[in-house]
Short mmCIF file of C-alpha atoms in Angstrom, two decimals:
data_model
loop_
_atom_site.label_atom_id
_atom_site.label_comp_id
_atom_site.label_asym_id
_atom_site.label_seq_id
_atom_site.Cartn_x
_atom_site.Cartn_y
_atom_site.Cartn_z
CA MET A 12 35.69 -50.22 0.24
CA LYS A 13 32.35 -49.22 -0.38
CA ASN A 14 30.09 -50.21 -3.20
CA LEU A 15 29.72 -47.62 -5.90
CA PHE A 16 26.38 -50.26 -6.75
CA TYR A 17 24.37 -49.79 -3.40
CA LYS A 18 23.55 -52.76 -1.82
CA PRO A 19 22.19 -53.26 2.18
CA LYS A 20 24.64 -55.43 3.91
CA GLY A 21 23.86 -58.85 4.47
CA ALA A 22 21.23 -58.42 1.99
CA TRP A 23 19.74 -57.38 -1.33
CA ALA A 24 17.66 -54.62 -2.58
CA GLY A 25 15.00 -54.31 -5.90
CA ASP A 26 12.43 -51.97 -6.97
CA PHE A 27 14.01 -48.40 -5.83
CA ILE A 28 11.46 -46.09 -5.14
CA PRO A 29 12.79 -42.87 -5.72
CA TYR A 30 11.28 -38.82 -4.30
CA TYR A 31 13.65 -36.00 -3.60
CA LYS A 32 12.56 -33.67 -1.53
CA ASP A 33 15.92 -30.81 0.14
CA GLY A 34 18.45 -31.01 -2.50
CA ARG A 35 18.71 -35.15 -1.81
CA PHE A 36 17.60 -38.13 -3.44
CA ARG A 37 15.18 -40.26 -1.44
CA ILE A 38 15.75 -44.24 -2.17
CA PHE A 39 13.27 -46.35 -1.42
CA TYR A 40 13.37 -49.99 -1.68
CA LEU A 41 12.37 -53.60 -1.23
CA HIS A 42 14.86 -55.81 0.83
CA ASP A 43 15.39 -58.76 0.70
CA TRP A 44 17.44 -61.21 3.07
CA ARG A 45 16.68 -63.95 1.33
CA ASP A 46 17.13 -66.04 4.49
CA LYS A 47 13.72 -67.22 5.65
CA GLU A 48 14.45 -69.16 8.74
CA ASN A 49 16.80 -66.33 10.48
CA HIS A 50 14.41 -62.80 9.66
CA GLY A 51 11.52 -64.52 8.16
CA GLU A 52 9.53 -64.51 5.79
CA GLY A 53 8.96 -61.58 3.12
CA THR A 54 9.94 -58.13 1.68
CA ALA A 55 9.69 -54.74 4.38
CA TRP A 56 10.13 -51.14 2.80
CA TYR A 57 13.76 -49.87 3.67
CA GLN A 58 15.31 -46.30 2.46
CA VAL A 59 18.95 -44.82 1.58
CA SER A 60 19.68 -41.28 0.42
CA THR A 61 22.37 -39.36 -1.88
CA ASP A 62 22.76 -36.02 -3.23
CA ASN A 63 26.03 -37.26 -6.31
CA PHE A 64 25.01 -41.30 -6.71
CA VAL A 65 28.03 -42.31 -4.99
CA ASP A 66 27.43 -41.68 -1.04
CA TYR A 67 24.66 -43.45 0.46
CA LYS A 68 23.18 -42.30 3.81
CA GLU A 69 21.00 -45.42 4.77
CA HIS A 70 17.86 -44.48 7.06
CA GLY A 71 17.17 -48.24 7.94
CA GLU A 72 13.38 -49.53 7.78
CA MET A 73 10.27 -47.30 6.58
CA ILE A 74 7.85 -50.73 6.10
CA SER A 75 7.59 -52.85 8.23
CA ARG A 76 6.33 -56.22 7.12
CA GLY A 77 2.68 -57.70 8.19
CA LYS A 78 2.51 -61.07 9.86
CA ILE A 79 1.42 -63.94 8.22
CA ASN A 80 -2.30 -63.14 8.27
CA LYS A 81 -1.85 -59.11 7.82
CA GLN A 82 -2.56 -58.41 3.65
CA ASP A 83 1.36 -57.20 3.37
CA LEU A 84 3.20 -59.83 4.65
CA TYR A 85 5.19 -59.17 1.70
CA VAL A 86 5.36 -55.27 1.61
CA PHE A 87 5.98 -54.56 -2.69
CA THR A 88 6.32 -51.77 -4.91
CA GLY A 89 4.24 -48.64 -4.95
CA SER A 90 5.04 -44.84 -5.70
CA VAL A 91 5.56 -41.40 -3.03
CA ILE A 92 3.41 -38.61 -2.97
CA GLU A 93 3.10 -34.97 -0.75
CA SER A 94 0.06 -33.53 -0.19
CA ASP A 95 -0.28 -29.77 1.53
CA GLY A 96 1.82 -31.07 3.87
CA LEU A 97 1.93 -34.15 4.41
CA TYR A 98 4.06 -37.08 2.76
CA HIS A 99 2.10 -40.79 1.33
CA ILE A 100 3.33 -43.94 0.24
CA PHE A 101 1.04 -45.94 -1.63
CA TYR A 102 2.60 -49.93 -1.11
CA THR A 103 1.40 -53.61 -2.69
CA GLY A 104 0.24 -55.58 0.28
CA HIS A 105 1.06 -59.25 -1.02
CA ASN A 106 0.80 -62.77 1.01
CA PRO A 107 0.91 -65.35 -0.88
CA TYR A 108 -1.11 -67.44 1.86
CA PHE A 109 -4.15 -66.13 1.51
CA PRO A 110 -6.10 -66.94 -1.97
CA GLN A 111 -6.26 -70.47 0.36
CA GLN A 112 -9.23 -69.23 2.44
CA GLY A 113 -10.31 -67.03 -0.68
CA LYS A 114 -9.36 -63.72 0.31
CA PRO A 115 -7.22 -61.91 -2.89
CA THR A 116 -3.61 -61.80 -3.33
CA GLN A 117 -2.96 -58.93 -3.42
CA GLY A 118 -4.31 -54.64 -2.62
CA VAL A 119 -3.63 -51.21 -2.31
CA MET A 120 -2.56 -49.90 1.36
CA HIS A 121 -0.93 -46.57 2.66
CA ALA A 122 1.18 -44.87 4.67
CA ILE A 123 1.41 -42.15 6.02
CA SER A 124 4.38 -39.37 7.22
CA GLN A 125 5.80 -35.84 8.41
CA ASP A 126 9.54 -36.78 7.59
CA LEU A 127 10.03 -38.67 5.30
CA GLU A 128 11.60 -40.85 7.81
CA HIS A 129 8.08 -42.77 10.55
CA TRP A 130 5.55 -44.35 8.35
CA ILE A 131 2.09 -45.00 10.05
CA LYS A 132 0.05 -47.47 8.20
CA VAL A 133 -3.33 -46.30 7.26
CA GLU A 134 -5.17 -50.28 7.32
CA GLU A 135 -8.78 -49.26 6.77
CA ASP A 136 -8.27 -47.53 3.04
CA THR A 137 -6.64 -50.92 1.64
CA PHE A 138 -8.17 -51.95 -1.56
CA TYR A 139 -8.62 -54.16 -3.63
CA SER A 140 -9.13 -55.27 -7.47
CA PRO A 141 -13.60 -54.94 -7.68
CA ASN A 142 -12.60 -58.30 -9.55
CA ASP A 143 -15.26 -57.02 -12.98
CA ILE A 144 -12.95 -56.08 -15.55
CA TYR A 145 -9.61 -57.24 -13.89
CA GLU A 146 -8.83 -59.71 -12.55
CA ILE A 147 -8.53 -60.14 -8.42
CA HIS A 148 -4.81 -61.54 -7.68
CA ASP A 149 -2.61 -59.36 -9.72
CA TRP A 150 -3.07 -55.33 -7.92
CA ARG A 151 -0.26 -54.07 -7.35
CA ASP A 152 2.42 -51.28 -7.51
CA PRO A 153 1.02 -48.53 -7.71
CA PHE A 154 1.57 -45.88 -9.44
CA VAL A 155 -0.02 -42.41 -7.58
CA PHE A 156 -0.04 -38.64 -9.35
CA TRP A 157 -1.89 -35.35 -9.90
CA ASN A 158 -3.66 -34.60 -13.01
CA GLU A 159 -4.20 -31.24 -13.08
CA ASP A 160 -6.60 -31.43 -15.91
CA GLU A 161 -8.89 -33.59 -14.46
CA ASN A 162 -7.94 -31.75 -10.79
CA GLU A 163 -7.90 -35.32 -9.24
CA PHE A 164 -5.43 -37.77 -8.44
CA TRP A 165 -4.64 -41.11 -10.26
CA MET A 166 -3.31 -44.01 -9.78
CA LEU A 167 -1.59 -46.26 -12.54
CA LEU A 168 -1.63 -50.49 -11.34
CA ALA A 169 -0.12 -53.57 -13.13
CA ALA A 170 -3.67 -55.61 -13.77
CA ARG A 171 -4.49 -57.82 -15.56
CA LEU A 172 -7.77 -58.62 -17.31
CA LYS A 173 -10.48 -61.18 -16.97
CA GLU A 174 -10.87 -62.25 -20.86
CA GLY A 175 -7.91 -62.79 -23.61
CA PRO A 176 -5.43 -64.28 -23.90
CA SER A 177 -3.40 -65.31 -21.03
CA ARG A 178 -0.32 -64.22 -21.42
CA ARG A 179 -1.51 -60.68 -23.13
CA ARG A 180 -4.36 -59.34 -20.35
CA GLY A 181 -1.78 -57.57 -18.75
CA CYS A 182 -2.69 -54.18 -19.08
CA ILE A 183 -1.96 -50.64 -16.84
CA ALA A 184 -5.29 -49.47 -14.18
CA LEU A 185 -6.36 -46.07 -14.01
CA CYS A 186 -7.88 -45.67 -9.78
CA ALA A 187 -9.12 -41.95 -9.07
CA SER A 188 -9.30 -40.08 -5.88
CA ARG A 189 -10.02 -36.48 -4.91
CA ASP A 190 -8.75 -37.04 -0.58
CA LEU A 191 -5.47 -40.16 -1.15
CA LYS A 192 -9.14 -42.17 0.77
CA LYS A 193 -11.28 -43.37 -1.42
CA TRP A 194 -10.05 -44.81 -4.19
CA GLU A 195 -12.54 -45.12 -7.67
CA VAL A 196 -11.43 -47.35 -10.50
CA ARG A 197 -11.82 -46.91 -14.50
CA GLU A 198 -10.85 -48.74 -17.22
CA PRO A 199 -8.14 -49.38 -17.86
CA PHE A 200 -5.04 -46.58 -18.51
CA TRP A 201 -3.70 -48.89 -21.00
CA SER A 202 -4.60 -52.39 -22.37
CA PRO A 203 -2.63 -53.07 -25.39
CA SER A 204 -3.00 -56.79 -25.86
CA LEU A 205 1.25 -57.65 -25.86
CA TYR A 206 1.92 -58.90 -21.96
CA TYR A 207 0.98 -60.87 -18.82
CA THR A 208 1.45 -57.41 -16.91
CA HIS A 209 2.95 -54.03 -17.25
CA GLU A 210 4.60 -54.20 -13.56
CA CYS A 211 6.23 -51.24 -11.83
CA PRO A 212 4.51 -48.53 -13.93
CA ASP A 213 5.94 -44.71 -13.95
CA LEU A 214 5.06 -41.02 -16.07
CA PHE A 215 6.90 -38.44 -16.43
CA LYS A 216 6.50 -35.82 -18.80
CA ILE A 217 9.22 -34.14 -20.53
CA GLY A 218 8.57 -30.52 -22.82
CA ASP A 219 5.25 -31.87 -25.06
CA TRP A 220 5.95 -35.19 -24.79
CA TRP A 221 4.33 -37.97 -22.09
CA TYR A 222 6.89 -41.18 -21.42
CA LEU A 223 4.87 -44.50 -19.90
CA VAL A 224 8.03 -46.61 -18.08
CA TYR A 225 6.72 -50.20 -17.85
CA SER A 226 8.74 -53.12 -16.47
CA THR A 227 8.13 -56.82 -18.13
CA PHE A 228 8.62 -60.97 -17.90
CA SER A 229 6.96 -62.06 -20.93
CA GLU A 230 9.04 -61.91 -24.28
CA ARG A 231 12.38 -60.77 -22.08
CA HIS A 232 12.91 -59.42 -18.28
CA ILE A 233 13.07 -55.58 -19.51
CA THR A 234 12.14 -52.06 -18.88
CA HIS A 235 9.85 -50.41 -21.61
CA TYR A 236 9.14 -46.99 -22.65
CA ARG A 237 5.88 -45.42 -24.90
CA MET A 238 5.65 -41.93 -25.69
CA SER A 239 2.79 -40.20 -26.61
CA LYS A 240 1.22 -35.84 -26.35
CA THR A 241 -1.56 -36.65 -24.34
CA LEU A 242 -1.98 -39.07 -21.63
CA ASN A 243 -5.42 -40.30 -23.22
CA GLY A 244 -2.99 -41.86 -25.59
CA SER A 245 -2.13 -43.75 -28.55
CA TRP A 246 1.37 -44.37 -26.97
CA ILE A 247 4.44 -45.07 -29.27
CA ALA A 248 6.79 -47.36 -29.65
CA PRO A 249 10.05 -45.73 -30.38
CA THR A 250 12.65 -48.07 -32.23
CA ASN A 251 14.31 -47.94 -29.32
CA ASP A 252 11.99 -48.96 -26.09
CA SER A 253 13.93 -49.48 -23.73
CA PHE A 254 16.82 -48.39 -21.07
CA ASP A 255 19.27 -50.71 -20.55
CA GLY A 256 19.40 -54.67 -20.86
CA ARG A 257 18.85 -57.98 -19.14
CA ALA A 258 20.65 -57.06 -15.98
CA TYR A 259 18.50 -54.12 -15.55
CA TYR A 260 14.83 -54.53 -14.86
CA ALA A 261 11.84 -52.44 -12.47
CA ALA A 262 13.21 -49.26 -13.48
CA LYS A 263 11.63 -46.40 -12.26
CA THR A 264 12.27 -42.43 -12.51
CA PHE A 265 12.64 -39.45 -10.46
CA SER A 266 13.94 -35.34 -11.74
CA ASP A 267 15.56 -33.36 -9.43
CA GLY A 268 14.07 -30.23 -10.44
CA GLU A 269 16.44 -30.71 -13.68
CA LYS A 270 17.50 -33.22 -14.95
CA ARG A 271 15.62 -36.74 -14.98
CA TYR A 272 16.92 -40.75 -13.72
CA ILE A 273 16.54 -43.67 -13.67
CA PHE A 274 16.81 -46.74 -11.14
CA GLY A 275 16.93 -50.00 -11.61
CA TRP A 276 18.58 -53.29 -10.25
CA ASN A 277 21.51 -55.04 -11.75
CA PRO A 278 20.57 -58.82 -10.60
CA THR A 279 23.41 -61.40 -9.36
CA LYS A 280 23.00 -64.54 -10.38
CA GLU A 281 22.77 -67.64 -8.31
CA GLY A 282 26.17 -69.06 -7.02
CA ASN A 283 27.76 -66.34 -7.91
CA ARG A 284 29.05 -67.85 -11.73
CA ASP A 285 28.73 -66.31 -14.52
CA GLU A 286 26.43 -69.45 -15.60
CA GLY A 287 24.23 -69.10 -13.16
CA LYS A 288 20.60 -68.32 -13.44
CA TRP A 289 19.66 -65.24 -13.11
CA GLN A 290 18.39 -63.97 -9.17
CA TRP A 291 15.59 -61.07 -7.81
CA GLY A 292 17.16 -58.45 -6.83
CA GLY A 293 20.87 -57.04 -6.44
CA ASN A 294 22.53 -53.47 -7.12
CA LEU A 295 21.44 -50.64 -7.65
CA VAL A 296 22.16 -48.94 -10.82
CA VAL A 297 20.68 -45.42 -11.95
CA HIS A 298 20.77 -43.22 -15.55
CA GLU A 299 20.69 -40.30 -16.73
CA ILE A 300 17.60 -39.81 -19.12
CA ILE A 301 18.52 -38.05 -21.98
CA GLN A 302 15.91 -36.75 -24.29
CA GLN A 303 16.71 -37.05 -28.21
CA PRO A 304 15.16 -34.24 -30.83
CA ASP A 305 12.87 -36.36 -31.71
CA GLY A 306 11.04 -36.95 -28.28
CA SER A 307 12.45 -40.48 -28.21
CA LEU A 308 15.07 -41.01 -24.86
CA SER A 309 18.58 -42.49 -24.35
CA VAL A 310 20.08 -42.80 -20.56
CA LYS A 311 24.39 -41.68 -20.22
CA ILE A 312 26.00 -41.94 -17.10
CA PRO A 313 24.87 -39.71 -14.83
CA ASP A 314 28.39 -36.91 -13.95
CA THR A 315 29.70 -37.27 -10.39
CA ILE A 316 29.64 -41.13 -10.46
CA ASP A 317 31.76 -40.49 -13.93
CA LYS A 318 33.98 -37.61 -12.25
CA LYS A 319 35.27 -39.98 -9.48
CA PHE A 320 37.54 -41.73 -10.77
CA SER A 321 39.86 -39.12 -11.37
CA ILE A 322 43.18 -40.67 -12.27
CA CYS A 323 44.98 -42.11 -15.08
CA HIS A 324 45.83 -45.12 -14.26
CA SER A 325 46.95 -47.05 -17.36
CA ASN A 326 46.77 -46.43 -20.87
CA THR A 327 50.32 -47.74 -22.82
CA PHE A 328 49.77 -51.17 -25.01
CA ASP A 329 51.88 -53.84 -25.13
CA ILE A 330 50.63 -55.48 -28.71
CA LEU A 331 50.37 -59.21 -28.70
CA GLU A 332 48.50 -60.07 -31.89
CA GLY A 333 47.82 -58.61 -35.05
CA ASN A 334 49.38 -55.14 -37.37
CA TRP A 335 49.21 -52.01 -34.66
CA ILE A 336 50.48 -47.99 -35.23
CA ILE A 337 50.65 -46.38 -32.27
CA LYS A 338 50.82 -42.86 -31.87
CA ASN A 339 50.63 -40.84 -29.34
CA LYS A 340 46.85 -41.29 -28.41
CA GLU A 341 46.00 -42.76 -30.85
CA ILE A 342 46.11 -46.17 -31.53
CA PHE A 343 45.51 -48.18 -34.98
CA ALA A 344 44.58 -51.68 -35.60
CA ASN A 345 44.72 -53.68 -39.03
CA ALA A 346 43.64 -57.24 -39.05
CA LYS A 347 40.83 -57.38 -41.76
CA ASP A 348 40.59 -61.36 -42.59
CA SER A 349 42.07 -62.11 -38.72
CA TYR A 350 42.05 -60.85 -34.95
CA ALA A 351 44.38 -58.50 -33.47
CA TYR A 352 44.28 -57.30 -29.40
CA ALA A 353 46.57 -55.57 -26.91
CA ILE A 354 46.51 -55.42 -23.52
CA ALA A 355 47.33 -53.13 -20.77
CA GLY A 356 47.25 -53.37 -17.51
CA ASP A 357 45.91 -55.50 -14.48
CA MET A 358 41.96 -53.58 -14.07
CA ALA A 359 41.06 -52.12 -10.42
CA ARG A 360 38.02 -53.89 -8.37
CA LYS A 361 36.49 -50.32 -8.91
CA CYS A 362 37.26 -48.57 -11.71
CA LYS A 363 37.05 -46.53 -15.62
CA ILE A 364 37.45 -47.20 -18.96
CA GLU A 365 36.63 -45.11 -20.90
CA GLY A 366 37.90 -43.82 -24.86
CA ASN A 367 37.33 -43.32 -28.30
CA ILE A 368 36.50 -46.64 -31.01
CA ALA A 369 35.60 -46.09 -35.05
CA PHE A 370 36.21 -48.17 -37.06
CA ASP A 371 36.58 -48.71 -40.72
CA GLU A 372 33.67 -50.07 -43.51
CA ASN A 373 32.75 -54.39 -43.74
CA THR A 374 34.79 -54.63 -39.78
CA TYR A 375 33.48 -57.20 -37.96
CA SER A 376 33.29 -56.85 -34.09
CA CYS A 377 36.03 -54.44 -32.07
CA GLY A 378 36.22 -53.20 -28.56
CA ILE A 379 37.34 -53.71 -25.26
CA ILE A 380 39.09 -56.69 -23.45
CA LEU A 381 37.57 -56.63 -19.37
CA ARG A 382 39.95 -58.95 -16.64
CA LEU A 383 41.95 -61.57 -19.35
CA GLN A 384 43.50 -63.74 -17.51
CA GLU A 385 46.51 -65.59 -18.07
CA ASP A 386 46.01 -67.63 -20.88
CA MET A 387 45.30 -65.01 -23.05
CA ASP A 388 42.59 -66.60 -24.06
CA SER A 389 39.56 -66.38 -21.11
CA GLY A 390 37.41 -63.07 -20.37
CA TYR A 391 35.03 -60.90 -20.90
CA TYR A 392 34.28 -58.55 -24.27
CA ILE A 393 32.88 -55.87 -24.91
CA ARG A 394 31.76 -55.37 -28.41
CA LEU A 395 30.86 -53.12 -31.15
CA GLU A 396 29.54 -55.73 -34.11
CA PRO A 397 28.60 -53.32 -37.24
CA LYS A 398 27.30 -55.71 -38.94
CA HIS A 399 24.38 -55.69 -36.51
CA ASN A 400 23.75 -52.81 -35.26
CA ARG A 401 25.07 -53.83 -31.58
CA LEU A 402 26.98 -53.83 -28.35
CA VAL A 403 27.52 -56.96 -26.70
CA PHE A 404 29.07 -58.05 -23.47
CA ASP A 405 29.87 -61.68 -23.65
CA LEU A 406 32.56 -64.40 -22.36
CA TRP A 407 35.20 -66.34 -23.64
CA PRO A 408 35.97 -69.23 -23.68
CA ARG A 409 31.59 -70.13 -23.67
CA LYS A 410 30.92 -74.07 -22.14
CA GLY A 411 29.65 -75.25 -25.43
CA ASP A 412 28.09 -73.98 -27.64
CA CYS A 413 25.91 -71.97 -26.93
CA PRO A 414 25.22 -68.41 -26.54
CA PHE A 415 26.87 -66.89 -23.18
CA ALA A 416 23.55 -64.03 -22.90
CA VAL A 417 21.42 -64.09 -25.26
CA GLU A 418 19.67 -60.78 -23.49
CA LEU A 419 23.02 -58.88 -22.50
CA GLU A 420 23.01 -56.83 -25.74
CA ARG A 421 21.88 -53.35 -27.07
CA PRO A 422 20.36 -52.02 -30.59
CA ILE A 423 22.17 -48.78 -31.94
CA ARG A 424 23.17 -47.98 -35.07
CA LEU A 425 26.84 -48.09 -35.56
CA GLU A 426 28.48 -46.62 -38.93
CA ALA A 427 31.69 -46.64 -40.67
CA GLY A 428 34.24 -43.76 -40.35
CA GLN A 429 32.29 -42.49 -36.86
CA PRO A 430 33.97 -42.73 -33.11
CA TYR A 431 32.18 -43.23 -30.41
CA ASN A 432 32.94 -42.64 -27.22
CA ILE A 433 32.78 -45.89 -24.99
CA LYS A 434 32.63 -45.66 -21.00
CA ILE A 435 32.85 -48.64 -19.36
CA VAL A 436 32.46 -48.51 -14.74
CA ILE A 437 33.26 -51.69 -13.18
CA ASP A 438 32.35 -52.69 -9.07
CA ASP A 439 33.91 -55.84 -8.02
CA THR A 440 30.24 -58.68 -10.02
CA VAL A 441 28.64 -55.39 -11.54
CA GLY A 442 29.52 -53.36 -14.68
CA ILE A 443 27.74 -51.13 -16.85
CA VAL A 444 29.23 -50.43 -20.48
CA TYR A 445 28.05 -46.63 -22.48
CA LEU A 446 28.14 -46.42 -25.53
CA ASP A 447 28.01 -42.47 -27.03
CA GLU A 448 25.44 -41.73 -24.19
CA LYS A 449 22.97 -43.23 -26.29
CA VAL A 450 22.60 -46.74 -24.98
CA ALA A 451 23.87 -49.30 -21.87
CA MET A 452 23.68 -52.17 -20.90
CA ASN A 453 24.68 -54.08 -17.48
CA PHE A 454 26.30 -56.83 -16.79
CA ARG A 455 27.68 -58.86 -14.12
CA LEU A 456 31.35 -60.31 -13.39
CA TYR A 457 31.94 -63.26 -11.36
CA ASP A 458 34.21 -66.49 -12.63
CA PHE A 459 37.15 -63.96 -12.94
CA PRO A 460 37.40 -61.82 -10.52
CA LYS A 461 40.96 -60.28 -11.88
CA GLY A 462 43.15 -59.61 -15.19
CA LYS A 463 43.99 -56.49 -17.11
CA TRP A 464 42.54 -55.03 -20.11
CA GLY A 465 43.03 -54.78 -23.00
CA ILE A 466 41.20 -53.52 -27.20
CA PHE A 467 41.16 -55.48 -29.82
CA VAL A 468 39.19 -55.86 -33.55
CA SER A 469 38.10 -59.14 -35.30
CA GLU A 470 38.16 -59.34 -38.92
CA GLY A 471 38.22 -55.65 -39.69
CA THR A 472 40.44 -52.24 -38.89
CA ALA A 473 39.79 -49.53 -36.00
CA LYS A 474 40.99 -46.67 -34.88
CA PHE A 475 40.95 -46.04 -30.19
CA ASP A 476 41.56 -42.35 -29.25
CA ASN A 477 42.67 -41.73 -25.57
CA ILE A 478 41.61 -44.45 -23.91
CA GLY A 479 42.46 -45.21 -20.57
CA LEU A 480 41.87 -46.85 -16.98
CA TRP A 481 40.40 -44.26 -14.48
CA VAL A 482 40.46 -45.08 -10.86
CA GLU A 483 39.76 -42.70 -7.46
#
């Protein structure tokens, strides 16, 4: 059975670089074997394409790794742009052994193609940090676009200043070019003294607003965005300045001319265990971006993925605990000073759970149970927590007295009496929950590969409407 969320066979994917041409998204990515002994060191650029985010065609390797004496032993992130009928990739050449030889770790490199399939490296176009205001070794993730107002190409880079507190030197450097060959290094595009670095910068415009996207690992691993009416700033932080949570990183965007999508990766965990550490790379996850009336952004499930699940598999419940009333497709639970739950059938390996949830005032939490075990006590939980205005993914029981995953939560204003549409998509170990087309949260499920699903209320009253599990 193929993966709904793309991952190459025998390898992992990270840092997706989307491009759109002739009705298909051409998605480049960093291909990581995690097997130096058999596949050598470094990452290469590979490509897949899709017109529906469900079926993917593999195109193989696009930019190969250089040898150990080359700048691009690791072919890291960049961007794709077309100019005068020729396609250009600007990417990061990374060689961790070069500093020992007095050379920069990273440089911006160039490749060209006439068909998006066959790429030729233009090594003479490689350029480095000038080592004046910018540190020499952090010079990566070039994003190139045509600036109509200035009549020149601009390149944004993840870079670091040479001066200032070490963990706040991160900036987005700016370079400019007329011909995509010679680049003038300029003052930073944005230097807010916030993070160690701003990885994988991305920039786009919807209506009157410009959006600057970047990823950080200083205070938490997450993809942020800022908004401005001009490229000169100032760059405003919205109330919720991210698209997803901890399990979604290095996300970049592209448009098909009508809708804009964001492409990130859901990381795996060491040892394929819930308690394992997060790893670099994993599966591709795509969200559709929605602009709100105030200019802020939210995300929703792409329509093609949503419609993929068309068969209702289970929508009847057995009451196991608490006071429940079931009327057709409406299910009411009253557990004002206790816990109540009801269980439906077994979960399919690949499925979608969808429905509407409303709660009364003073409700502590309510939500969905995933992969509940035979002991009726172990499983995963998606919780709406009105008192904390957040959506949470959690594991029960936990080991010890530590939270399962502090960063697997999303802020959202939750109001009593308001129905919230919830959609949860699961494929094997990858999970995503969308709430009311306002927030999304990726997560992983390892320790319990099978189980039942259900609904619950803790210390409150809630109504579940038209809720069920759907399969392909």
